[in-house]
Amino acid sequence: MKRYWNPYTFIEEAGYGLVETIGNYVKVFALKNSEDYNINSIIVPIDWPMGILFRSKRGLRGFMPKDLMLILDQSTSNNILIREPENLRVVAKAEVKLVTKNTVEVYKVYGEVKDYYLLDLPENIWRNIAERLLKETLNIKPKLLYALRAEVPNALKILKRSTPPGSFVLALPCKSGKAISERYKFVEETLRSYTRVLCINLE
């Protein structure tokens, strides 16, 4: 089901194998058994806004970013998916209630969780954008795919320190030729002069 979509599994099912991990949040995949590729190396953000699970004196709580709260406020459901941070796998489900403007209390958990796991919504427009972006990028068949966790600021710094500039294309979701949302604009600005931007039109 779409709500359990995992970008790493999606990449592997498209014929790529993991060859390297840069830091903890940039995974490099190579196209298997093929020379049929159009671009040598593409960097693509593969994550989306998610909350952070933490333990307080009152039990399990979650900090929810503004992008996610806008969706949660409009939802009639109080269900949350819980993802393991390293591989973004769904490992549990939970029921939550809002306790402050950007904090939820987790009062029922189905599965095993640890502190600082990620909270995702069953219906998340940001996950849909990440999925469409990755799907269109894989259609180009780059030889190397750098799967970037853009929500982790250090991932961009580690990427710039670990790889030579100028040899990469950065795939971003665009409308009218411009990257959508501040999160993608931030990635573009941070990697400016380091990569060429490939706008993936999601209109």
CSV table of C-alpha atoms in Angstrom, one decimal, residues 16-178:
chain,number,residue,atom,x,y,z
A,16,TYR,CA,19.8,-0.6,-8.5
A,17,GLY,CA,22.1,-1.9,-5.8
A,18,LEU,CA,23.5,-0.2,-2.8
A,19,VAL,CA,27.3,0.5,-3.2
A,20,GLU,CA,28.1,3.1,-0.6
A,21,THR,CA,26.7,5.1,2.3
A,22,ILE,CA,28.1,8.6,2.9
A,23,GLY,CA,27.6,9.5,6.5
A,24,ASN,CA,24.3,8.1,7.7
A,25,TYR,CA,21.9,9.8,5.4
A,26,VAL,CA,23.2,9.7,1.8
A,27,LYS,CA,23.0,6.2,0.1
A,28,VAL,CA,24.6,5.7,-3.3
A,29,PHE,CA,23.0,3.2,-5.6
A,30,ALA,CA,24.4,1.9,-9.0
A,31,LEU,CA,22.3,0.6,-11.9
A,32,LYS,CA,22.9,-3.1,-12.2
A,33,ASN,CA,23.9,-5.0,-15.3
A,34,SER,CA,23.3,-2.1,-17.7
A,35,GLU,CA,25.1,0.6,-19.7
A,36,ASP,CA,21.7,2.0,-20.8
A,37,TYR,CA,21.8,5.2,-18.8
A,38,ASN,CA,21.3,8.9,-19.7
A,39,ILE,CA,23.0,10.7,-16.9
A,40,ASN,CA,26.0,9.5,-14.9
A,41,SER,CA,25.1,10.7,-11.4
A,42,ILE,CA,21.9,12.2,-10.0
A,43,ILE,CA,21.3,13.4,-6.5
A,44,VAL,CA,17.7,13.2,-5.5
A,45,PRO,CA,15.9,14.0,-2.1
A,46,ILE,CA,14.0,10.9,-1.1
A,47,ASP,CA,12.5,11.9,2.2
A,48,TRP,CA,9.6,14.1,3.3
A,49,PRO,CA,8.6,16.0,6.4
A,50,MET,CA,8.0,13.7,9.3
A,51,GLY,CA,7.7,14.1,13.1
A,52,ILE,CA,10.1,12.9,15.7
A,53,LEU,CA,9.1,10.6,18.5
A,54,PHE,CA,10.5,11.2,22.0
A,55,ARG,CA,9.9,10.1,25.6
A,56,SER,CA,8.8,12.7,28.2
A,57,LYS,CA,7.8,12.4,31.8
A,58,ARG,CA,4.2,12.0,30.6
A,59,GLY,CA,5.1,9.2,28.2
A,60,LEU,CA,5.6,9.1,24.4
A,61,ARG,CA,5.2,12.3,22.5
A,62,GLY,CA,5.9,13.5,19.0
A,63,PHE,CA,7.1,16.8,17.7
A,64,MET,CA,5.4,17.6,14.4
A,65,PRO,CA,6.8,20.0,11.8
A,66,LYS,CA,4.6,22.8,10.4
A,67,ASP,CA,4.3,21.1,7.0
A,68,LEU,CA,2.8,18.0,8.7
A,69,MET,CA,0.6,19.9,11.1
A,70,LEU,CA,-1.2,21.6,8.2
A,71,ILE,CA,-2.3,18.1,7.0
A,72,LEU,CA,-3.0,16.7,10.5
A,73,ASP,CA,-5.3,19.6,11.3
A,74,GLN,CA,-7.4,18.8,8.2
A,75,SER,CA,-7.5,15.0,8.9
A,76,THR,CA,-10.4,13.2,10.6
A,77,SER,CA,-8.1,10.4,11.7
A,78,ASN,CA,-5.8,10.3,14.7
A,79,ASN,CA,-3.7,7.4,13.3
A,80,ILE,CA,0.1,7.8,12.8
A,81,LEU,CA,2.7,5.6,11.1
A,82,ILE,CA,6.0,5.1,12.9
A,83,ARG,CA,9.1,4.7,10.7
A,84,GLU,CA,12.6,3.5,11.6
A,85,PRO,CA,15.0,6.4,10.9
A,86,GLU,CA,17.8,4.7,9.0
A,87,ASN,CA,15.7,2.9,6.4
A,88,LEU,CA,12.4,4.7,6.6
A,89,ARG,CA,10.6,1.3,7.1
A,90,VAL,CA,7.2,1.4,8.8
A,91,VAL,CA,7.7,-0.5,12.0
A,92,ALA,CA,4.5,0.4,14.0
A,93,LYS,CA,1.3,2.3,14.0
A,94,ALA,CA,0.0,4.6,16.8
A,95,GLU,CA,-3.0,6.7,17.8
A,96,VAL,CA,-2.3,10.3,18.9
A,97,LYS,CA,-3.9,13.4,20.2
A,98,LEU,CA,-2.8,17.0,19.9
A,99,VAL,CA,-1.5,18.5,23.1
A,100,THR,CA,0.2,21.7,21.9
A,101,LYS,CA,0.5,23.6,18.6
A,102,ASN,CA,3.1,21.2,17.3
A,103,THR,CA,3.2,18.3,19.8
A,104,VAL,CA,1.1,15.1,19.9
A,105,GLU,CA,0.7,12.6,22.7
A,106,VAL,CA,1.0,9.0,21.6
A,107,TYR,CA,-1.5,7.0,23.7
A,108,LYS,CA,-1.7,3.7,21.8
A,109,VAL,CA,1.2,1.9,20.0
A,110,TYR,CA,0.9,-1.2,17.8
A,111,GLY,CA,4.4,-2.5,17.4
A,112,GLU,CA,7.8,-1.8,18.9
A,113,VAL,CA,9.3,1.7,18.9
A,114,LYS,CA,12.3,3.5,20.1
A,115,ASP,CA,13.0,7.2,20.9
A,116,TYR,CA,13.6,9.4,17.9
A,117,TYR,CA,11.7,7.2,15.5
A,118,LEU,CA,9.9,9.1,12.8
A,119,LEU,CA,6.2,9.9,12.7
A,120,ASP,CA,4.4,9.9,9.3
A,121,LEU,CA,0.8,10.4,8.3
A,122,PRO,CA,-1.1,7.6,6.6
A,123,GLU,CA,-2.1,10.2,3.9
A,124,ASN,CA,0.8,12.6,3.4
A,125,ILE,CA,1.0,14.8,0.3
A,126,TRP,CA,4.7,15.3,0.9
A,127,ARG,CA,5.3,11.6,0.7
A,128,ASN,CA,3.4,11.5,-2.6
A,129,ILE,CA,5.7,14.3,-4.0
A,130,ALA,CA,8.8,12.4,-2.9
A,131,GLU,CA,7.5,9.2,-4.6
A,132,ARG,CA,6.7,11.0,-7.9
A,133,LEU,CA,10.1,12.8,-7.9
A,134,LEU,CA,12.0,9.5,-7.4
A,135,LYS,CA,9.9,7.7,-10.0
A,136,GLU,CA,10.5,10.4,-12.6
A,137,THR,CA,14.2,10.4,-11.7
A,138,LEU,CA,14.6,6.7,-12.1
A,139,ASN,CA,12.9,6.9,-15.5
A,140,ILE,CA,16.0,8.8,-16.6
A,141,LYS,CA,18.2,5.8,-15.6
A,142,PRO,CA,21.2,7.5,-14.1
A,143,LYS,CA,24.2,5.2,-13.6
A,144,LEU,CA,24.6,6.4,-10.0
A,145,LEU,CA,21.8,7.6,-7.8
A,146,TYR,CA,22.6,9.5,-4.6
A,147,ALA,CA,19.6,9.1,-2.4
A,148,LEU,CA,19.7,12.2,-0.1
A,149,ARG,CA,17.9,12.6,3.2
A,150,ALA,CA,17.3,16.3,2.8
A,151,GLU,CA,15.5,16.7,6.1
A,152,VAL,CA,18.8,16.1,7.9
A,153,PRO,CA,20.9,19.3,7.5
A,154,ASN,CA,24.2,17.5,8.1
A,155,ALA,CA,23.6,15.3,5.1
A,156,LEU,CA,24.1,18.2,2.7
A,157,LYS,CA,27.4,19.2,4.4
A,158,ILE,CA,28.7,15.6,4.4
A,159,LEU,CA,27.8,15.2,0.7
A,160,LYS,CA,29.7,18.3,-0.2
A,161,ARG,CA,32.7,17.3,1.7
A,162,SER,CA,32.8,13.7,0.4
A,163,THR,CA,32.2,14.1,-3.4
A,164,PRO,CA,33.8,16.4,-6.0
A,165,PRO,CA,31.7,19.3,-7.3
A,166,GLY,CA,30.5,19.7,-10.8
A,167,SER,CA,29.8,16.1,-11.7
A,168,PHE,CA,26.3,15.9,-10.4
A,169,VAL,CA,22.7,16.7,-11.4
A,170,LEU,CA,20.3,17.6,-8.7
A,171,ALA,CA,16.7,16.4,-9.4
A,172,LEU,CA,14.0,18.6,-7.7
A,173,PRO,CA,10.2,18.8,-8.1
A,174,CYS,CA,9.3,22.0,-9.9
A,175,LYS,CA,6.3,24.0,-11.1
A,176,SER,CA,6.7,26.6,-13.7
A,177,GLY,CA,10.4,26.0,-13.8
A,178,LYS,CA,11.0,26.7,-10.1
